[in-house]
């Protein structure tokens, strides 16, 4: 076995391990999404969210009719196809100890 062959074998094993790690990580997320509880869009939804731990539901499938705030978006490519855009913004604030500055 030549050093070039050993180098190719080692790099092949490293890439295989990396891609397997990425695959396993993504498959766990897909499994959690598939097992997500299905909730209806109704008046009980705010109460369910506020009762959840940390007021956050990690993965939830919402089912129901969503109405646009002003006018529905229409597709330029498919006649009769309409949609709604919803914007969700989540901000998390953390205090991190910085030993270089000695401050919070």
Short mmCIF file of C-alpha atoms in Angstrom, two decimals:
data_model
loop_
_atom_site.label_atom_id
_atom_site.label_comp_id
_atom_site.label_asym_id
_atom_site.label_seq_id
_atom_site.Cartn_x
_atom_site.Cartn_y
_atom_site.Cartn_z
CA UNK A 1 0.00 0.00 0.00
CA UNK A 2 1.40 3.37 -1.01
CA UNK A 3 1.19 6.56 1.07
CA UNK A 4 -1.17 8.04 -1.53
CA UNK A 5 -3.60 5.15 -1.07
CA UNK A 6 -3.46 5.54 2.71
CA UNK A 7 -4.16 9.26 2.35
CA UNK A 8 -7.15 8.55 0.09
CA UNK A 9 -8.48 5.91 2.49
CA UNK A 10 -8.11 8.19 5.50
CA UNK A 11 -9.80 11.14 3.81
CA UNK A 12 -12.59 8.87 2.58
CA UNK A 13 -13.22 7.61 6.12
CA UNK A 14 -13.16 11.17 7.49
CA UNK A 15 -15.68 12.41 4.94
CA UNK A 16 -17.88 9.35 5.48
CA UNK A 17 -17.90 9.99 9.23
CA UNK A 18 -18.73 13.67 8.74
CA UNK A 19 -21.59 12.97 6.34
CA UNK A 20 -22.98 10.22 8.62
CA UNK A 21 -22.91 12.65 11.57
CA UNK A 22 -24.79 15.28 9.55
CA UNK A 23 -27.30 12.67 8.36
CA UNK A 24 -28.03 11.48 11.92
CA UNK A 25 -28.47 15.06 13.15
CA UNK A 26 -30.93 15.93 10.41
CA UNK A 27 -32.82 12.65 10.78
CA UNK A 28 -33.45 13.42 14.48
CA UNK A 29 -34.94 16.78 13.53
CA UNK A 30 -37.14 15.19 10.86
CA UNK A 31 -38.37 12.61 13.37
CA UNK A 32 -39.26 15.34 15.87
CA UNK A 33 -41.15 17.27 13.19
CA UNK A 34 -43.08 14.16 12.11
CA UNK A 35 -44.03 13.45 15.75
CA UNK A 36 -45.08 17.07 16.37
CA UNK A 37 -48.53 17.56 17.86
CA UNK A 38 -51.19 18.91 15.50
CA UNK A 39 -53.11 21.88 16.84
CA UNK A 40 -56.07 23.74 15.38
CA UNK A 41 -55.97 27.48 14.76
CA UNK A 42 -58.74 28.60 17.12
CA UNK A 43 -59.35 30.59 20.30
CA UNK A 44 -57.74 27.90 22.50
CA UNK A 45 -54.30 28.25 20.84
CA UNK A 46 -53.04 31.22 22.96
CA UNK A 47 -54.00 29.36 26.14
CA UNK A 48 -52.07 26.26 25.00
CA UNK A 49 -48.96 28.32 24.23
CA UNK A 50 -49.06 30.18 27.53
CA UNK A 51 -49.49 26.89 29.44
CA UNK A 52 -46.45 25.31 27.75
CA UNK A 53 -43.10 25.18 29.51
CA UNK A 54 -41.26 28.42 28.85
CA UNK A 55 -44.24 29.61 26.77
CA UNK A 56 -42.64 27.91 23.77
CA UNK A 57 -43.68 24.92 21.66
CA UNK A 58 -40.59 23.59 19.82
CA UNK A 59 -42.33 21.73 16.97
CA UNK A 60 -46.04 22.10 16.28
CA UNK A 61 -48.12 21.56 13.15
CA UNK A 62 -50.91 24.11 12.93
CA UNK A 63 -54.02 23.13 11.00
CA UNK A 64 -56.82 25.44 10.01
CA UNK A 65 -57.81 28.31 7.80
CA UNK A 66 -55.54 31.34 7.85
CA UNK A 67 -56.97 34.61 6.63
CA UNK A 68 -54.79 37.40 5.24
CA UNK A 69 -54.60 40.71 7.11
CA UNK A 70 -55.30 42.75 3.96
CA UNK A 71 -55.36 40.91 0.64
CA UNK A 72 -54.19 37.40 -0.23
CA UNK A 73 -51.14 36.98 -2.46
CA UNK A 74 -51.87 35.57 -5.90
CA UNK A 75 -49.50 33.45 -7.94
CA UNK A 76 -48.13 34.75 -11.22
CA UNK A 77 -47.59 31.19 -12.48
CA UNK A 78 -50.72 29.27 -11.39
CA UNK A 79 -54.15 30.71 -11.84
CA UNK A 80 -56.37 30.62 -8.77
CA UNK A 81 -53.53 29.87 -6.33
CA UNK A 82 -53.43 32.18 -3.31
CA UNK A 83 -51.23 32.37 -0.23
CA UNK A 84 -50.53 34.25 2.98
CA UNK A 85 -47.17 35.28 4.42
CA UNK A 86 -46.76 35.23 8.17
CA UNK A 87 -43.71 36.71 9.84
CA UNK A 88 -42.51 35.31 13.14
CA UNK A 89 -39.57 36.83 14.96
CA UNK A 90 -38.08 35.34 18.11
CA UNK A 91 -35.45 37.15 20.17
CA UNK A 92 -33.50 35.56 22.97
CA UNK A 93 -31.47 37.64 25.39
CA UNK A 94 -28.57 36.13 27.33
CA UNK A 95 -26.10 37.45 29.84
CA UNK A 96 -22.64 36.04 29.16
CA UNK A 97 -19.72 36.37 31.55
CA UNK A 98 -16.70 37.75 29.73
CA UNK A 99 -13.53 36.96 31.66
CA UNK A 100 -11.42 39.31 29.52
CA UNK A 101 -13.41 42.40 30.37
CA UNK A 102 -14.53 41.17 33.83
CA UNK A 103 -18.04 42.40 33.29
CA UNK A 104 -21.50 41.08 32.54
#
